[in-house]
Amino acid sequence: MHYIPASSPPKALDVQAFASENGVLDGVDGLEHYPRLTSDQFKPDEASQLSAQIKVHWHAEGELRTVSVAAHQVWLHLGAQVALPMTCQRCLKTVALPVEAKQSFRFVSSEQQAESEDDDAEEDLLVLTKHFDLHALVEDELLLAIPMVPMHDVCPEPQVFAAQDPDFELQEAAAPHPFAVLASLKVKKH
Ligand SMILES: [Zn+2]
């Protein structure tokens, strides 16, 4: 096992060499290095403020898997987590949503090979390169792991309709009970 400390995922990783030495890389990186994770949710100044304190935890392992005496497969196992600030779709306040990605990739020698094997393979296929952008892969995988509708488990404030109409409860309390109306009609008959 080969351990290399790092903070940002490398942007030019020799995948074959990494797998051959059973390489392990992991680190804790600032969210500000992942602009695609915040650009949809926040204005640029808001995003940079938030992302200064938020960290992306990532981990990568290389594996050379022996298929037969003469054949090896190049694998990369990736994990990444971040508590991503997003806008809750119920109360519209910020929620720090735990986003977690975990995926294994098998590297093949060409785009054609990836296309021809893709239908049969359960794992994701990528094309082998000496300059693989692991940083972009971490960002891609976290983007894919973001829930479609981000929400608090329990929102910190009352529901929006009640907050917008302070008279809501008062009006309901002031409305006469139907039986009370009937009773007053009976009284008028006498
Ligand atoms: Zn909420």
JSON list of C-alpha atoms and ligand atoms in Angstrom, two decimals:
[
{"chain": "A", "resi": 1, "resn": "MET", "atom": "CA", "xyz": [0.00, 0.00, 0.00]},
{"chain": "A", "resi": 2, "resn": "HIS", "atom": "CA", "xyz": [1.32, 3.38, -1.00]},
{"chain": "A", "resi": 3, "resn": "TYR", "atom": "CA", "xyz": [0.11, 6.42, 0.88]},
{"chain": "A", "resi": 4, "resn": "ILE", "atom": "CA", "xyz": [0.42, 9.92, -0.56]},
{"chain": "A", "resi": 5, "resn": "PRO", "atom": "CA", "xyz": [-1.13, 12.75, 1.47]},
{"chain": "A", "resi": 6, "resn": "ALA", "atom": "CA", "xyz": [-2.83, 15.44, -0.55]},
{"chain": "A", "resi": 7, "resn": "SER", "atom": "CA", "xyz": [-5.49, 18.09, -0.17]},
{"chain": "A", "resi": 8, "resn": "SER", "atom": "CA", "xyz": [-6.79, 18.59, -3.73]},
{"chain": "A", "resi": 9, "resn": "PRO", "atom": "CA", "xyz": [-7.38, 15.65, -6.08]},
{"chain": "A", "resi": 10, "resn": "PRO", "atom": "CA", "xyz": [-4.67, 15.71, -8.80]},
{"chain": "A", "resi": 11, "resn": "LYS", "atom": "CA", "xyz": [-5.69, 17.09, -12.19]},
{"chain": "A", "resi": 12, "resn": "ALA", "atom": "CA", "xyz": [-3.20, 14.86, -14.05]},
{"chain": "A", "resi": 13, "resn": "LEU", "atom": "CA", "xyz": [-3.06, 11.37, -12.55]},
{"chain": "A", "resi": 14, "resn": "ASP", "atom": "CA", "xyz": [-1.23, 8.51, -14.28]},
{"chain": "A", "resi": 15, "resn": "VAL", "atom": "CA", "xyz": [-4.03, 5.99, -13.67]},
{"chain": "A", "resi": 16, "resn": "GLN", "atom": "CA", "xyz": [-2.11, 2.92, -14.84]},
{"chain": "A", "resi": 17, "resn": "ALA", "atom": "CA", "xyz": [0.82, 3.65, -12.51]},
{"chain": "A", "resi": 18, "resn": "PHE", "atom": "CA", "xyz": [-1.56, 4.52, -9.65]},
{"chain": "A", "resi": 19, "resn": "ALA", "atom": "CA", "xyz": [-3.34, 1.16, -10.06]},
{"chain": "A", "resi": 20, "resn": "SER", "atom": "CA", "xyz": [-0.08, -0.79, -10.45]},
{"chain": "A", "resi": 21, "resn": "GLU", "atom": "CA", "xyz": [1.20, 0.38, -7.08]},
{"chain": "A", "resi": 22, "resn": "ASN", "atom": "CA", "xyz": [-2.21, 0.02, -5.36]},
{"chain": "A", "resi": 23, "resn": "GLY", "atom": "CA", "xyz": [-2.09, 3.77, -4.82]},
{"chain": "A", "resi": 24, "resn": "VAL", "atom": "CA", "xyz": [-4.19, 5.48, -2.19]},
{"chain": "A", "resi": 25, "resn": "LEU", "atom": "CA", "xyz": [-4.91, 9.20, -2.21]},
{"chain": "A", "resi": 26, "resn": "ASP", "atom": "CA", "xyz": [-7.16, 11.18, 0.02]},
{"chain": "A", "resi": 27, "resn": "GLY", "atom": "CA", "xyz": [-7.64, 14.69, 1.24]},
{"chain": "A", "resi": 28, "resn": "VAL", "atom": "CA", "xyz": [-9.81, 17.47, 2.54]},
{"chain": "A", "resi": 29, "resn": "ASP", "atom": "CA", "xyz": [-10.31, 20.25, 0.02]},
{"chain": "A", "resi": 30, "resn": "GLY", "atom": "CA", "xyz": [-12.08, 23.63, 0.12]},
{"chain": "A", "resi": 31, "resn": "LEU", "atom": "CA", "xyz": [-15.47, 23.80, -1.59]},
{"chain": "A", "resi": 32, "resn": "GLU", "atom": "CA", "xyz": [-14.31, 26.97, -3.38]},
{"chain": "A", "resi": 33, "resn": "HIS", "atom": "CA", "xyz": [-12.32, 24.69, -5.73]},
{"chain": "A", "resi": 34, "resn": "TYR", "atom": "CA", "xyz": [-15.59, 23.13, -6.96]},
{"chain": "A", "resi": 35, "resn": "PRO", "atom": "CA", "xyz": [-17.51, 26.00, -8.59]},
{"chain": "A", "resi": 36, "resn": "ARG", "atom": "CA", "xyz": [-19.94, 23.67, -10.40]},
{"chain": "A", "resi": 37, "resn": "LEU", "atom": "CA", "xyz": [-21.26, 22.42, -7.05]},
{"chain": "A", "resi": 38, "resn": "THR", "atom": "CA", "xyz": [-22.47, 25.84, -5.95]},
{"chain": "A", "resi": 39, "resn": "SER", "atom": "CA", "xyz": [-23.12, 27.78, -9.19]},
{"chain": "A", "resi": 40, "resn": "ASP", "atom": "CA", "xyz": [-26.73, 26.59, -9.64]},
{"chain": "A", "resi": 41, "resn": "GLN", "atom": "CA", "xyz": [-27.77, 27.41, -6.10]},
{"chain": "A", "resi": 42, "resn": "PHE", "atom": "CA", "xyz": [-26.11, 30.64, -5.07]},
{"chain": "A", "resi": 43, "resn": "LYS", "atom": "CA", "xyz": [-24.99, 34.02, -6.36]},
{"chain": "A", "resi": 44, "resn": "PRO", "atom": "CA", "xyz": [-21.16, 34.13, -6.74]},
{"chain": "A", "resi": 45, "resn": "ASP", "atom": "CA", "xyz": [-20.50, 36.28, -3.63]},
{"chain": "A", "resi": 46, "resn": "GLU", "atom": "CA", "xyz": [-22.86, 34.19, -1.51]},
{"chain": "A", "resi": 47, "resn": "ALA", "atom": "CA", "xyz": [-21.25, 30.97, -2.75]},
{"chain": "A", "resi": 48, "resn": "SER", "atom": "CA", "xyz": [-17.69, 32.10, -2.03]},
{"chain": "A", "resi": 49, "resn": "GLN", "atom": "CA", "xyz": [-18.67, 33.16, 1.51]},
{"chain": "A", "resi": 50, "resn": "LEU", "atom": "CA", "xyz": [-20.31, 29.83, 2.21]},
{"chain": "A", "resi": 51, "resn": "SER", "atom": "CA", "xyz": [-17.68, 27.66, 0.56]},
{"chain": "A", "resi": 52, "resn": "ALA", "atom": "CA", "xyz": [-14.78, 29.20, 2.52]},
{"chain": "A", "resi": 53, "resn": "GLN", "atom": "CA", "xyz": [-15.73, 27.09, 5.56]},
{"chain": "A", "resi": 54, "resn": "ILE", "atom": "CA", "xyz": [-17.02, 23.99, 3.79]},
{"chain": "A", "resi": 55, "resn": "LYS", "atom": "CA", "xyz": [-14.76, 21.05, 3.00]},
{"chain": "A", "resi": 56, "resn": "VAL", "atom": "CA", "xyz": [-14.90, 18.29, 0.42]},
{"chain": "A", "resi": 57, "resn": "HIS", "atom": "CA", "xyz": [-13.59, 14.97, 1.79]},
{"chain": "A", "resi": 58, "resn": "TRP", "atom": "CA", "xyz": [-12.38, 12.64, -0.95]},
{"chain": "A", "resi": 59, "resn": "HIS", "atom": "CA", "xyz": [-10.65, 9.29, -1.23]},
{"chain": "A", "resi": 60, "resn": "ALA", "atom": "CA", "xyz": [-9.30, 7.36, -4.23]},
{"chain": "A", "resi": 61, "resn": "GLU", "atom": "CA", "xyz": [-7.79, 3.90, -4.52]},
{"chain": "A", "resi": 62, "resn": "GLY", "atom": "CA", "xyz": [-6.13, 2.27, -7.50]},
{"chain": "A", "resi": 63, "resn": "GLU", "atom": "CA", "xyz": [-6.37, -1.43, -8.20]},
{"chain": "A", "resi": 64, "resn": "LEU", "atom": "CA", "xyz": [-4.80, -3.68, -10.82]},
{"chain": "A", "resi": 65, "resn": "ARG", "atom": "CA", "xyz": [-7.22, -6.60, -11.01]},
{"chain": "A", "resi": 66, "resn": "THR", "atom": "CA", "xyz": [-5.90, -9.84, -12.43]},
{"chain": "A", "resi": 67, "resn": "VAL", "atom": "CA", "xyz": [-8.43, -11.33, -14.87]},
{"chain": "A", "resi": 68, "resn": "SER", "atom": "CA", "xyz": [-6.19, -14.07, -16.28]},
{"chain": "A", "resi": 69, "resn": "VAL", "atom": "CA", "xyz": [-2.48, -14.84, -16.37]},
{"chain": "A", "resi": 70, "resn": "ALA", "atom": "CA", "xyz": [-1.96, -12.36, -19.18]},
{"chain": "A", "resi": 71, "resn": "ALA", "atom": "CA", "xyz": [-4.75, -9.83, -18.56]},
{"chain": "A", "resi": 72, "resn": "HIS", "atom": "CA", "xyz": [-5.18, -7.11, -15.95]},
{"chain": "A", "resi": 73, "resn": "GLN", "atom": "CA", "xyz": [-7.89, -4.55, -15.46]},
{"chain": "A", "resi": 74, "resn": "VAL", "atom": "CA", "xyz": [-7.21, -1.04, -14.23]},
{"chain": "A", "resi": 75, "resn": "TRP", "atom": "CA", "xyz": [-9.68, 0.09, -11.56]},
{"chain": "A", "resi": 76, "resn": "LEU", "atom": "CA", "xyz": [-10.21, 3.27, -9.59]},
{"chain": "A", "resi": 77, "resn": "HIS", "atom": "CA", "xyz": [-12.44, 3.38, -6.50]},
{"chain": "A", "resi": 78, "resn": "LEU", "atom": "CA", "xyz": [-13.65, 6.82, -5.54]},
{"chain": "A", "resi": 79, "resn": "GLY", "atom": "CA", "xyz": [-15.46, 8.21, -2.53]},
{"chain": "A", "resi": 80, "resn": "ALA", "atom": "CA", "xyz": [-16.36, 11.83, -1.76]},
{"chain": "A", "resi": 81, "resn": "GLN", "atom": "CA", "xyz": [-18.52, 13.67, 0.77]},
{"chain": "A", "resi": 82, "resn": "VAL", "atom": "CA", "xyz": [-19.52, 17.27, 1.36]},
{"chain": "A", "resi": 83, "resn": "ALA", "atom": "CA", "xyz": [-22.18, 19.04, 3.44]},
{"chain": "A", "resi": 84, "resn": "LEU", "atom": "CA", "xyz": [-23.41, 21.17, 0.57]},
{"chain": "A", "resi": 85, "resn": "PRO", "atom": "CA", "xyz": [-25.31, 24.38, 1.32]},
{"chain": "A", "resi": 86, "resn": "MET", "atom": "CA", "xyz": [-28.48, 24.40, -0.77]},
{"chain": "A", "resi": 87, "resn": "THR", "atom": "CA", "xyz": [-31.82, 26.19, -0.82]},
{"chain": "A", "resi": 88, "resn": "CYS", "atom": "CA", "xyz": [-34.54, 24.14, 0.86]},
{"chain": "A", "resi": 89, "resn": "GLN", "atom": "CA", "xyz": [-37.44, 23.79, -1.57]},
{"chain": "A", "resi": 90, "resn": "ARG", "atom": "CA", "xyz": [-40.00, 23.88, 1.24]},
{"chain": "A", "resi": 91, "resn": "CYS", "atom": "CA", "xyz": [-38.95, 26.84, 3.43]},
{"chain": "A", "resi": 92, "resn": "LEU", "atom": "CA", "xyz": [-36.41, 28.50, 1.02]},
{"chain": "A", "resi": 93, "resn": "LYS", "atom": "CA", "xyz": [-33.78, 28.76, 3.75]},
{"chain": "A", "resi": 94, "resn": "THR", "atom": "CA", "xyz": [-30.27, 27.30, 3.45]},
{"chain": "A", "resi": 95, "resn": "VAL", "atom": "CA", "xyz": [-29.87, 23.65, 4.34]},
{"chain": "A", "resi": 96, "resn": "ALA", "atom": "CA", "xyz": [-26.46, 21.95, 4.70]},
{"chain": "A", "resi": 97, "resn": "LEU", "atom": "CA", "xyz": [-27.24, 18.81, 2.77]},
{"chain": "A", "resi": 98, "resn": "PRO", "atom": "CA", "xyz": [-24.96, 15.77, 3.15]},
{"chain": "A", "resi": 99, "resn": "VAL", "atom": "CA", "xyz": [-23.98, 14.71, -0.37]},
{"chain": "A", "resi": 100, "resn": "GLU", "atom": "CA", "xyz": [-22.06, 11.46, -0.73]},
{"chain": "A", "resi": 101, "resn": "ALA", "atom": "CA", "xyz": [-20.60, 9.82, -3.83]},
{"chain": "A", "resi": 102, "resn": "LYS", "atom": "CA", "xyz": [-19.16, 6.30, -4.02]},
{"chain": "A", "resi": 103, "resn": "GLN", "atom": "CA", "xyz": [-18.28, 4.77, -7.38]},
{"chain": "A", "resi": 104, "resn": "SER", "atom": "CA", "xyz": [-15.87, 2.33, -9.00]},
{"chain": "A", "resi": 105, "resn": "PHE", "atom": "CA", "xyz": [-14.47, 2.89, -12.48]},
{"chain": "A", "resi": 106, "resn": "ARG", "atom": "CA", "xyz": [-12.76, 0.53, -14.87]},
{"chain": "A", "resi": 107, "resn": "PHE", "atom": "CA", "xyz": [-10.33, 2.04, -17.32]},
{"chain": "A", "resi": 108, "resn": "VAL", "atom": "CA", "xyz": [-10.14, 0.77, -20.91]},
{"chain": "A", "resi": 109, "resn": "SER", "atom": "CA", "xyz": [-7.67, 1.66, -23.62]},
{"chain": "A", "resi": 110, "resn": "SER", "atom": "CA", "xyz": [-9.91, 3.56, -26.03]},
{"chain": "A", "resi": 111, "resn": "GLU", "atom": "CA", "xyz": [-13.22, 5.38, -26.49]},
{"chain": "A", "resi": 112, "resn": "GLN", "atom": "CA", "xyz": [-14.35, 2.63, -28.91]},
{"chain": "A", "resi": 113, "resn": "GLN", "atom": "CA", "xyz": [-13.70, -0.06, -26.34]},
{"chain": "A", "resi": 114, "resn": "ALA", "atom": "CA", "xyz": [-15.60, 1.92, -23.72]},
{"chain": "A", "resi": 115, "resn": "GLU", "atom": "CA", "xyz": [-18.61, 2.25, -26.05]},
{"chain": "A", "resi": 116, "resn": "SER", "atom": "CA", "xyz": [-18.63, -1.41, -27.08]},
{"chain": "A", "resi": 117, "resn": "GLU", "atom": "CA", "xyz": [-18.38, -2.71, -23.49]},
{"chain": "A", "resi": 118, "resn": "ASP", "atom": "CA", "xyz": [-20.56, -0.11, -21.80]},
{"chain": "A", "resi": 119, "resn": "ASP", "atom": "CA", "xyz": [-23.89, -1.97, -22.20]},
{"chain": "A", "resi": 120, "resn": "ASP", "atom": "CA", "xyz": [-22.60, -5.15, -20.56]},
{"chain": "A", "resi": 121, "resn": "ALA", "atom": "CA", "xyz": [-20.61, -3.52, -17.76]},
{"chain": "A", "resi": 122, "resn": "GLU", "atom": "CA", "xyz": [-22.20, -2.64, -14.43]},
{"chain": "A", "resi": 123, "resn": "GLU", "atom": "CA", "xyz": [-19.29, -0.37, -13.52]},
{"chain": "A", "resi": 124, "resn": "ASP", "atom": "CA", "xyz": [-18.58, 2.97, -15.16]},
{"chain": "A", "resi": 125, "resn": "LEU", "atom": "CA", "xyz": [-15.98, 2.84, -17.95]},
{"chain": "A", "resi": 126, "resn": "LEU", "atom": "CA", "xyz": [-13.39, 5.53, -18.54]},
{"chain": "A", "resi": 127, "resn": "VAL", "atom": "CA", "xyz": [-10.57, 5.85, -21.04]},
{"chain": "A", "resi": 128, "resn": "LEU", "atom": "CA", "xyz": [-7.04, 5.29, -19.73]},
{"chain": "A", "resi": 129, "resn": "THR", "atom": "CA", "xyz": [-4.73, 8.29, -19.76]},
{"chain": "A", "resi": 130, "resn": "LYS", "atom": "CA", "xyz": [-1.54, 9.38, -18.07]},
{"chain": "A", "resi": 131, "resn": "HIS", "atom": "CA", "xyz": [-3.15, 12.75, -17.28]},
{"chain": "A", "resi": 132, "resn": "PHE", "atom": "CA", "xyz": [-6.47, 11.81, -15.78]},
{"chain": "A", "resi": 133, "resn": "ASP", "atom": "CA", "xyz": [-8.37, 14.70, -14.14]},
{"chain": "A", "resi": 134, "resn": "LEU", "atom": "CA", "xyz": [-9.35, 13.22, -10.78]},
{"chain": "A", "resi": 135, "resn": "HIS", "atom": "CA", "xyz": [-10.46, 16.62, -9.51]},
{"chain": "A", "resi": 136, "resn": "ALA", "atom": "CA", "xyz": [-13.09, 16.89, -12.26]},
{"chain": "A", "resi": 137, "resn": "LEU", "atom": "CA", "xyz": [-14.25, 13.32, -11.56]},
{"chain": "A", "resi": 138, "resn": "VAL", "atom": "CA", "xyz": [-14.78, 14.12, -7.85]},
{"chain": "A", "resi": 139, "resn": "GLU", "atom": "CA", "xyz": [-16.85, 17.16, -8.84]},
{"chain": "A", "resi": 140, "resn": "ASP", "atom": "CA", "xyz": [-18.82, 15.17, -11.46]},
{"chain": "A", "resi": 141, "resn": "GLU", "atom": "CA", "xyz": [-19.68, 12.42, -9.00]},
{"chain": "A", "resi": 142, "resn": "LEU", "atom": "CA", "xyz": [-20.77, 14.84, -6.26]},
{"chain": "A", "resi": 143, "resn": "LEU", "atom": "CA", "xyz": [-22.95, 16.70, -8.81]},
{"chain": "A", "resi": 144, "resn": "LEU", "atom": "CA", "xyz": [-24.64, 13.39, -9.71]},
{"chain": "A", "resi": 145, "resn": "ALA", "atom": "CA", "xyz": [-25.25, 12.64, -6.02]},
{"chain": "A", "resi": 146, "resn": "ILE", "atom": "CA", "xyz": [-27.12, 15.90, -5.30]},
{"chain": "A", "resi": 147, "resn": "PRO", "atom": "CA", "xyz": [-30.80, 15.18, -4.56]},
{"chain": "A", "resi": 148, "resn": "MET", "atom": "CA", "xyz": [-33.32, 16.52, -7.11]},
{"chain": "A", "resi": 149, "resn": "VAL", "atom": "CA", "xyz": [-35.37, 18.34, -4.46]},
{"chain": "A", "resi": 150, "resn": "PRO", "atom": "CA", "xyz": [-33.18, 19.50, -1.55]},
{"chain": "A", "resi": 151, "resn": "MET", "atom": "CA", "xyz": [-35.14, 19.87, 1.70]},
{"chain": "A", "resi": 152, "resn": "HIS", "atom": "CA", "xyz": [-34.66, 19.93, 5.46]},
{"chain": "A", "resi": 153, "resn": "ASP", "atom": "CA", "xyz": [-35.83, 16.77, 7.22]},
{"chain": "A", "resi": 154, "resn": "VAL", "atom": "CA", "xyz": [-37.70, 19.19, 9.45]},
{"chain": "A", "resi": 155, "resn": "CYS", "atom": "CA", "xyz": [-37.79, 22.85, 8.44]},
{"chain": "A", "resi": 156, "resn": "PRO", "atom": "CA", "xyz": [-36.66, 25.27, 11.18]},
{"chain": "A", "resi": 157, "resn": "GLU", "atom": "CA", "xyz": [-39.53, 27.75, 10.63]},
{"chain": "A", "resi": 158, "resn": "PRO", "atom": "CA", "xyz": [-43.31, 27.46, 10.28]},
{"chain": "A", "resi": 159, "resn": "GLN", "atom": "CA", "xyz": [-44.67, 26.85, 6.77]},
{"chain": "A", "resi": 160, "resn": "VAL", "atom": "CA", "xyz": [-44.45, 29.79, 4.35]},
{"chain": "A", "resi": 161, "resn": "PHE", "atom": "CA", "xyz": [-48.24, 30.38, 3.95]},
{"chain": "A", "resi": 162, "resn": "ALA", "atom": "CA", "xyz": [-48.72, 30.89, 7.71]},
{"chain": "A", "resi": 163, "resn": "ALA", "atom": "CA", "xyz": [-45.74, 33.22, 7.96]},
{"chain": "A", "resi": 164, "resn": "GLN", "atom": "CA", "xyz": [-46.95, 35.38, 5.05]},
{"chain": "A", "resi": 165, "resn": "ASP", "atom": "CA", "xyz": [-50.44, 35.83, 6.54]},
{"chain": "A", "resi": 166, "resn": "PRO", "atom": "CA", "xyz": [-50.22, 36.81, 10.23]},
{"chain": "A", "resi": 167, "resn": "ASP", "atom": "CA", "xyz": [-54.06, 37.04, 10.44]},
{"chain": "A", "resi": 168, "resn": "PHE", "atom": "CA", "xyz": [-54.48, 33.44, 9.30]},
{"chain": "A", "resi": 169, "resn": "GLU", "atom": "CA", "xyz": [-55.07, 31.99, 12.76]},
{"chain": "A", "resi": 170, "resn": "LEU", "atom": "CA", "xyz": [-56.98, 35.02, 14.04]},
{"chain": "A", "resi": 171, "resn": "GLN", "atom": "CA", "xyz": [-59.50, 34.87, 11.17]},
{"chain": "A", "resi": 172, "resn": "GLU", "atom": "CA", "xyz": [-60.15, 31.22, 11.80]},
{"chain": "A", "resi": 173, "resn": "ALA", "atom": "CA", "xyz": [-60.65, 31.81, 15.53]},
{"chain": "A", "resi": 174, "resn": "ALA", "atom": "CA", "xyz": [-63.06, 34.71, 14.88]},
{"chain": "A", "resi": 175, "resn": "ALA", "atom": "CA", "xyz": [-65.28, 32.76, 12.45]},
{"chain": "A", "resi": 176, "resn": "PRO", "atom": "CA", "xyz": [-68.49, 31.62, 14.22]},
{"chain": "A", "resi": 177, "resn": "HIS", "atom": "CA", "xyz": [-69.12, 27.93, 14.63]},
{"chain": "A", "resi": 178, "resn": "PRO", "atom": "CA", "xyz": [-71.92, 26.69, 12.25]},
{"chain": "A", "resi": 179, "resn": "PHE", "atom": "CA", "xyz": [-74.08, 25.50, 15.17]},
{"chain": "A", "resi": 180, "resn": "ALA", "atom": "CA", "xyz": [-73.68, 28.87, 16.81]},
{"chain": "A", "resi": 181, "resn": "VAL", "atom": "CA", "xyz": [-75.17, 30.45, 13.64]},
{"chain": "A", "resi": 182, "resn": "LEU", "atom": "CA", "xyz": [-78.14, 28.00, 13.74]},
{"chain": "A", "resi": 183, "resn": "ALA", "atom": "CA", "xyz": [-78.72, 28.78, 17.38]},
{"chain": "A", "resi": 184, "resn": "SER", "atom": "CA", "xyz": [-78.89, 32.52, 16.67]},
{"chain": "A", "resi": 185, "resn": "LEU", "atom": "CA", "xyz": [-81.43, 31.89, 13.83]},
{"chain": "A", "resi": 186, "resn": "LYS", "atom": "CA", "xyz": [-83.64, 29.92, 16.25]},
{"chain": "A", "resi": 187, "resn": "VAL", "atom": "CA", "xyz": [-83.53, 32.73, 18.76]},
{"chain": "A", "resi": 188, "resn": "LYS", "atom": "CA", "xyz": [-84.71, 35.19, 16.07]},
{"chain": "A", "resi": 189, "resn": "LYS", "atom": "CA", "xyz": [-87.82, 33.02, 15.31]},
{"chain": "A", "resi": 190, "resn": "HIS", "atom": "CA", "xyz": [-89.17, 33.44, 18.82]},
{"chain": "B", "resi": 1, "resn": "ZN", "atom": "ZN", "xyz": [-36.64, 23.80, 4.92]}
]
